[in-house]
Amino acid sequence: MRKYLLFALLSTFYTISLHAQSSNNSIRCIYLENYIKDSAKPKDIRQDEFALDIYPDGKSAFYSVYERAIRTSRDSMLRIGMTANEIINQQADMPRTHQYFEYYKNSPAKGTYKCYDKVVKMYCYEEKLPSLQWNIVPETKELLGYTCQKATATIDGRTWEVWFTPQIPVAEGPWLLGGLPGLILEAVDTEGIFHFKAIELKNFYETLKEPDTKQIIRCTRKEFLTLRQNYEKDPNSGLKAITGRNLQIMGADGKPLKSRKKQINFFEKQP
């Protein structure tokens, strides 16, 4: 009985603590992501961890924990003069991802977002935050000790089922999902391609820091999505469009790769 009361008190304290953080300080939600990178290989399920950093001024940052760790490690080793081969060897056992994107909501202004994403080179575009039409349904379940409610919405050709908790009253979630009366702790698209599930919630006290913009190319969202789609369809033509040079990507047979048999999945469903 004492153990139960102590657990209940600690759970209540933790909920109140995070509740207070939503208005006074910052919350970091860590999601485990399982995703099918290539639709032609549905059993090849990849994994990553994403952080959603939520700041008291309404801004948020969503990024791959794996990718940021690799980049931070690489930059540190470059600063002390390590060679490319030395860095590769040092990072050989680090978890890797091919998801280079980072999203910053309510940045540079409220109601907008900024996306950094990579196709050979790093690009950045700014857009208005989408206004999602959520359908909240009377289903609940527990996640990380919080009571969550189910909701569905469609964005960029994908329908998402999410579980949000009003106990943490911030209208945030992974990627561009948000706008509900509580933090989204789980999200899965109805095709089962992407699945985010919160595995940790904690307070943090770091300031928001976006990627270094010196080597970043500014563009519109439409321009970036078109460039990415063309690169996926025909890598060599796409590479020439990006670099302005007649570079070629070679296949396993030693011949120039003309087209991809891969069906790479993105949050934005390809037409």
Tab-separated table of C-alpha atoms in Angstrom:
chain	number	residue	atom	x	y	z
A	1	MET	CA	0.000	0.000	0.000
A	2	ARG	CA	2.828	2.367	0.887
A	3	LYS	CA	4.577	1.565	-2.391
A	4	TYR	CA	1.377	2.298	-4.307
A	5	LEU	CA	0.888	5.633	-2.540
A	6	LEU	CA	4.515	6.593	-3.126
A	7	PHE	CA	4.251	5.687	-6.831
A	8	ALA	CA	1.020	7.682	-7.139
A	9	LEU	CA	2.607	10.706	-5.484
A	10	LEU	CA	5.704	10.507	-7.678
A	11	SER	CA	3.568	10.118	-10.801
A	12	THR	CA	1.479	13.135	-9.813
A	13	PHE	CA	4.610	15.176	-9.082
A	14	TYR	CA	6.152	14.227	-12.454
A	15	THR	CA	2.964	15.170	-14.310
A	16	ILE	CA	2.771	18.512	-12.479
A	17	SER	CA	6.469	19.123	-13.177
A	18	LEU	CA	6.120	18.588	-16.913
A	19	HIS	CA	2.848	20.523	-16.892
A	20	ALA	CA	4.679	23.473	-15.372
A	21	GLN	CA	7.518	23.118	-17.839
A	22	SER	CA	5.101	23.541	-20.736
A	23	SER	CA	4.567	27.156	-19.682
A	24	ASN	CA	7.810	28.044	-17.908
A	25	ASN	CA	10.706	26.040	-19.303
A	26	SER	CA	11.342	23.465	-22.021
A	27	ILE	CA	10.284	19.860	-22.646
A	28	ARG	CA	12.164	17.268	-24.676
A	29	CYS	CA	10.156	14.337	-25.989
A	30	ILE	CA	12.179	11.451	-27.423
A	31	TYR	CA	10.409	9.265	-29.979
A	32	LEU	CA	11.464	5.863	-31.235
A	33	GLU	CA	10.747	5.774	-34.957
A	34	ASN	CA	10.245	2.602	-36.983
A	35	TYR	CA	9.925	3.222	-40.704
A	36	ILE	CA	9.987	1.447	-44.045
A	37	LYS	CA	12.523	3.332	-46.120
A	38	ASP	CA	11.883	1.427	-49.362
A	39	SER	CA	8.361	0.248	-50.229
A	40	ALA	CA	9.912	-2.436	-52.456
A	41	LYS	CA	11.350	-3.961	-49.238
A	42	PRO	CA	8.475	-3.796	-46.732
A	43	LYS	CA	10.180	-6.180	-44.285
A	44	ASP	CA	13.286	-3.982	-44.075
A	45	ILE	CA	12.184	-1.828	-41.148
A	46	ARG	CA	14.643	0.906	-40.161
A	47	GLN	CA	14.890	2.595	-36.798
A	48	ASP	CA	15.824	6.028	-35.521
A	49	GLU	CA	15.291	8.232	-32.508
A	50	PHE	CA	13.893	11.728	-32.859
A	51	ALA	CA	13.840	14.576	-30.376
A	52	LEU	CA	11.052	17.131	-30.184
A	53	ASP	CA	12.293	20.129	-28.214
A	54	ILE	CA	9.463	22.390	-27.079
A	55	TYR	CA	10.334	25.890	-25.866
A	56	PRO	CA	8.241	28.207	-23.646
A	57	ASP	CA	8.070	30.885	-26.369
A	58	GLY	CA	6.108	28.514	-28.648
A	59	LYS	CA	9.040	27.440	-30.835
A	60	SER	CA	10.006	23.814	-31.305
A	61	ALA	CA	12.712	21.754	-32.992
A	62	PHE	CA	12.304	18.240	-34.422
A	63	TYR	CA	15.429	16.341	-35.443
A	64	SER	CA	17.097	12.933	-35.649
A	65	VAL	CA	19.050	12.130	-32.495
A	66	TYR	CA	21.284	9.779	-34.509
A	67	GLU	CA	22.058	12.323	-37.233
A	68	ARG	CA	22.749	15.147	-34.776
A	69	ALA	CA	25.083	12.908	-32.734
A	70	ILE	CA	27.040	11.982	-35.873
A	71	ARG	CA	27.270	15.621	-36.981
A	72	THR	CA	28.336	16.864	-33.539
A	73	SER	CA	30.953	14.127	-33.261
A	74	ARG	CA	32.293	14.853	-36.755
A	75	ASP	CA	32.533	18.594	-36.122
A	76	SER	CA	34.395	18.001	-32.848
A	77	MET	CA	36.912	15.703	-34.543
A	78	LEU	CA	37.413	18.123	-37.421
A	79	ARG	CA	38.223	20.896	-34.945
A	80	ILE	CA	41.089	18.873	-33.495
A	81	GLY	CA	42.476	18.102	-36.951
A	82	MET	CA	41.436	14.483	-37.503
A	83	THR	CA	41.413	13.223	-41.090
A	84	ALA	CA	38.323	12.028	-42.967
A	85	ASN	CA	39.430	8.385	-42.686
A	86	GLU	CA	40.044	8.742	-38.951
A	87	ILE	CA	36.583	10.218	-38.475
A	88	ILE	CA	34.967	7.414	-40.498
A	89	ASN	CA	36.735	4.807	-38.366
A	90	GLN	CA	35.757	6.529	-35.121
A	91	GLN	CA	32.095	6.721	-36.184
A	92	ALA	CA	31.875	3.199	-37.593
A	93	ASP	CA	29.778	1.849	-34.710
A	94	MET	CA	27.497	4.864	-34.262
A	95	PRO	CA	23.786	4.383	-35.097
A	96	ARG	CA	23.103	5.873	-38.528
A	97	THR	CA	20.164	7.334	-40.359
A	98	HIS	CA	19.376	8.650	-43.812
A	99	GLN	CA	16.919	11.190	-42.432
A	100	TYR	CA	18.775	14.491	-42.510
A	101	PHE	CA	15.800	16.816	-42.085
A	102	GLU	CA	15.189	19.175	-39.185
A	103	TYR	CA	11.966	21.122	-38.605
A	104	TYR	CA	11.646	24.355	-36.603
A	105	LYS	CA	8.079	25.433	-35.872
A	106	ASN	CA	7.092	29.040	-35.191
A	107	SER	CA	10.444	30.023	-36.641
A	108	PRO	CA	11.268	32.520	-38.032
A	109	ALA	CA	7.813	33.806	-37.036
A	110	LYS	CA	4.699	32.514	-35.298
A	111	GLY	CA	2.562	30.390	-37.609
A	112	THR	CA	5.487	29.465	-39.868
A	113	TYR	CA	8.064	26.709	-39.943
A	114	LYS	CA	11.531	26.238	-41.346
A	115	CYS	CA	12.808	22.959	-42.790
A	116	TYR	CA	16.419	21.934	-43.405
A	117	ASP	CA	16.751	18.877	-45.657
A	118	LYS	CA	19.409	17.272	-47.793
A	119	VAL	CA	19.633	15.995	-51.351
A	120	VAL	CA	23.389	15.841	-52.019
A	121	LYS	CA	23.541	19.411	-50.661
A	122	MET	CA	21.661	20.930	-47.717
A	123	TYR	CA	18.607	23.059	-48.490
A	124	CYS	CA	16.331	25.252	-46.405
A	125	TYR	CA	12.797	26.470	-47.038
A	126	GLU	CA	10.183	28.346	-45.017
A	127	GLU	CA	6.408	27.841	-45.133
A	128	LYS	CA	3.247	28.562	-43.211
A	129	LEU	CA	2.315	25.898	-40.679
A	130	PRO	CA	-0.486	23.706	-42.042
A	131	SER	CA	-3.889	23.917	-40.404
A	132	LEU	CA	-4.838	20.288	-39.816
A	133	GLN	CA	-8.469	19.181	-39.596
A	134	TRP	CA	-8.385	16.733	-36.698
A	135	ASN	CA	-11.107	14.197	-35.983
A	136	ILE	CA	-10.940	13.356	-32.273
A	137	VAL	CA	-12.448	9.966	-31.476
A	138	PRO	CA	-13.501	8.493	-28.103
A	139	GLU	CA	-10.639	6.004	-27.733
A	140	THR	CA	-8.034	6.235	-24.998
A	141	LYS	CA	-4.907	4.414	-23.889
A	142	GLU	CA	-1.958	4.920	-21.558
A	143	LEU	CA	1.470	6.033	-22.782
A	144	LEU	CA	4.347	6.850	-20.402
A	145	GLY	CA	1.805	6.983	-17.588
A	146	TYR	CA	-0.386	9.571	-19.361
A	147	THR	CA	-3.957	9.081	-20.538
A	148	CYS	CA	-4.018	9.696	-24.295
A	149	GLN	CA	-6.884	10.199	-26.729
A	150	LYS	CA	-6.967	9.199	-30.380
A	151	ALA	CA	-7.272	11.612	-33.313
A	152	THR	CA	-6.858	11.371	-37.095
A	153	ALA	CA	-5.934	13.845	-39.825
A	154	THR	CA	-4.595	13.862	-43.386
A	155	ILE	CA	-1.581	15.862	-44.569
A	156	ASP	CA	0.435	15.644	-47.787
A	157	GLY	CA	-1.427	12.556	-48.967
A	158	ARG	CA	-0.989	10.528	-45.767
A	159	THR	CA	-3.568	9.885	-43.082
A	160	TRP	CA	-2.172	9.796	-39.568
A	161	GLU	CA	-3.563	8.248	-36.407
A	162	VAL	CA	-2.166	9.906	-33.287
A	163	TRP	CA	-2.513	9.653	-29.528
A	164	PHE	CA	-2.275	12.916	-27.588
A	165	THR	CA	-2.453	13.740	-23.891
A	166	PRO	CA	-4.227	16.838	-22.541
A	167	GLN	CA	-2.171	16.298	-19.355
A	168	ILE	CA	0.710	17.986	-21.197
A	169	PRO	CA	-1.142	20.966	-22.739
A	170	VAL	CA	1.156	21.853	-25.634
A	171	ALA	CA	-0.171	21.612	-29.193
A	172	GLU	CA	2.890	19.781	-30.501
A	173	GLY	CA	3.932	16.503	-32.069
A	174	PRO	CA	6.435	14.893	-34.440
A	175	TRP	CA	7.095	16.393	-37.882
A	176	LEU	CA	4.289	18.864	-38.811
A	177	LEU	CA	1.716	17.057	-36.706
A	178	GLY	CA	0.248	19.289	-34.016
A	179	GLY	CA	-2.581	21.634	-33.210
A	180	LEU	CA	-4.324	19.306	-30.753
A	181	PRO	CA	-5.082	20.208	-27.108
A	182	GLY	CA	-2.124	18.179	-25.863
A	183	LEU	CA	1.231	16.677	-26.773
A	184	ILE	CA	1.191	13.831	-29.309
A	185	LEU	CA	2.947	10.809	-27.776
A	186	GLU	CA	2.360	8.371	-30.639
A	187	ALA	CA	1.741	8.778	-34.370
A	188	VAL	CA	1.460	6.231	-37.179
A	189	ASP	CA	0.356	6.676	-40.778
A	190	THR	CA	-2.428	4.337	-41.843
A	191	GLU	CA	-0.182	2.542	-44.370
A	192	GLY	CA	2.220	1.609	-41.581
A	193	ILE	CA	5.195	3.324	-43.222
A	194	PHE	CA	6.076	5.661	-40.337
A	195	HIS	CA	5.542	5.032	-36.632
A	196	PHE	CA	6.636	7.376	-33.838
A	197	LYS	CA	6.240	6.395	-30.195
A	198	ALA	CA	7.412	8.485	-27.236
A	199	ILE	CA	9.904	6.660	-25.047
A	200	GLU	CA	11.076	9.498	-22.803
A	201	LEU	CA	9.954	12.893	-21.537
A	202	LYS	CA	12.268	15.225	-19.686
A	203	ASN	CA	13.015	18.856	-18.941
A	204	PHE	CA	16.026	20.521	-20.545
A	205	TYR	CA	17.623	23.944	-20.462
A	206	GLU	CA	19.424	24.396	-23.775
A	207	THR	CA	18.777	27.301	-26.129
A	208	LEU	CA	17.380	26.790	-29.620
A	209	LYS	CA	20.157	26.411	-32.172
A	210	GLU	CA	19.568	25.915	-35.882
A	211	PRO	CA	22.108	24.448	-38.331
A	212	ASP	CA	24.963	26.582	-39.630
A	213	THR	CA	23.579	28.340	-42.709
A	214	LYS	CA	26.892	29.062	-44.488
A	215	GLN	CA	26.647	26.074	-46.854
A	216	ILE	CA	22.851	25.943	-47.067
A	217	ILE	CA	20.884	26.700	-50.237
A	218	ARG	CA	17.644	28.654	-49.819
A	219	CYS	CA	14.663	27.546	-51.889
A	220	THR	CA	10.891	27.112	-51.783
A	221	ARG	CA	9.209	23.952	-50.561
A	222	LYS	CA	7.914	23.218	-54.058
A	223	GLU	CA	11.395	23.596	-55.537
A	224	PHE	CA	12.889	21.256	-52.951
A	225	LEU	CA	10.236	18.543	-53.336
A	226	THR	CA	10.605	18.681	-57.136
A	227	LEU	CA	14.395	18.470	-56.894
A	228	ARG	CA	14.177	15.511	-54.499
A	229	GLN	CA	11.639	13.687	-56.650
A	230	ASN	CA	13.743	14.166	-59.809
A	231	TYR	CA	16.859	12.938	-58.003
A	232	GLU	CA	15.074	9.802	-56.777
A	233	LYS	CA	13.745	9.025	-60.272
A	234	ASP	CA	17.016	9.633	-62.127
A	235	PRO	CA	20.042	10.078	-59.816
A	236	ASN	CA	22.533	11.144	-62.487
A	237	SER	CA	20.296	13.775	-64.061
A	238	GLY	CA	19.339	14.936	-60.585
A	239	LEU	CA	22.990	15.143	-59.562
A	240	LYS	CA	23.803	17.276	-62.591
A	241	ALA	CA	20.897	19.622	-61.803
A	242	ILE	CA	22.169	20.038	-58.241
A	243	THR	CA	25.913	20.347	-58.879
A	244	GLY	CA	25.979	21.693	-62.441
A	245	ARG	CA	28.549	19.018	-63.289
A	246	ASN	CA	28.375	15.789	-65.290
A	247	LEU	CA	28.971	13.512	-62.318
A	248	GLN	CA	27.692	9.952	-62.395
A	249	ILE	CA	26.509	7.546	-59.740
A	250	MET	CA	27.699	4.032	-60.553
A	251	GLY	CA	25.650	0.899	-59.950
A	252	ALA	CA	26.870	-2.419	-58.540
A	253	ASP	CA	27.636	-3.567	-62.115
A	254	GLY	CA	30.050	-0.669	-62.636
A	255	LYS	CA	27.721	1.083	-65.093
A	256	PRO	CA	26.060	4.483	-64.632
A	257	LEU	CA	22.879	4.219	-62.596
A	258	LYS	CA	20.066	5.321	-64.910
A	259	SER	CA	17.066	4.831	-62.667
A	260	ARG	CA	16.238	3.564	-59.221
A	261	LYS	CA	14.215	0.463	-58.488
A	262	LYS	CA	13.803	1.776	-54.974
A	263	GLN	CA	10.527	3.317	-53.876
A	264	ILE	CA	11.795	5.673	-51.188
A	265	ASN	CA	9.195	6.823	-48.669
A	266	PHE	CA	8.899	10.371	-47.398
A	267	PHE	CA	6.403	12.051	-45.119
A	268	GLU	CA	5.118	13.849	-48.212
A	269	LYS	CA	3.542	11.055	-50.226
A	270	GLN	CA	4.790	11.080	-53.809
A	271	PRO	CA	2.128	11.323	-56.548
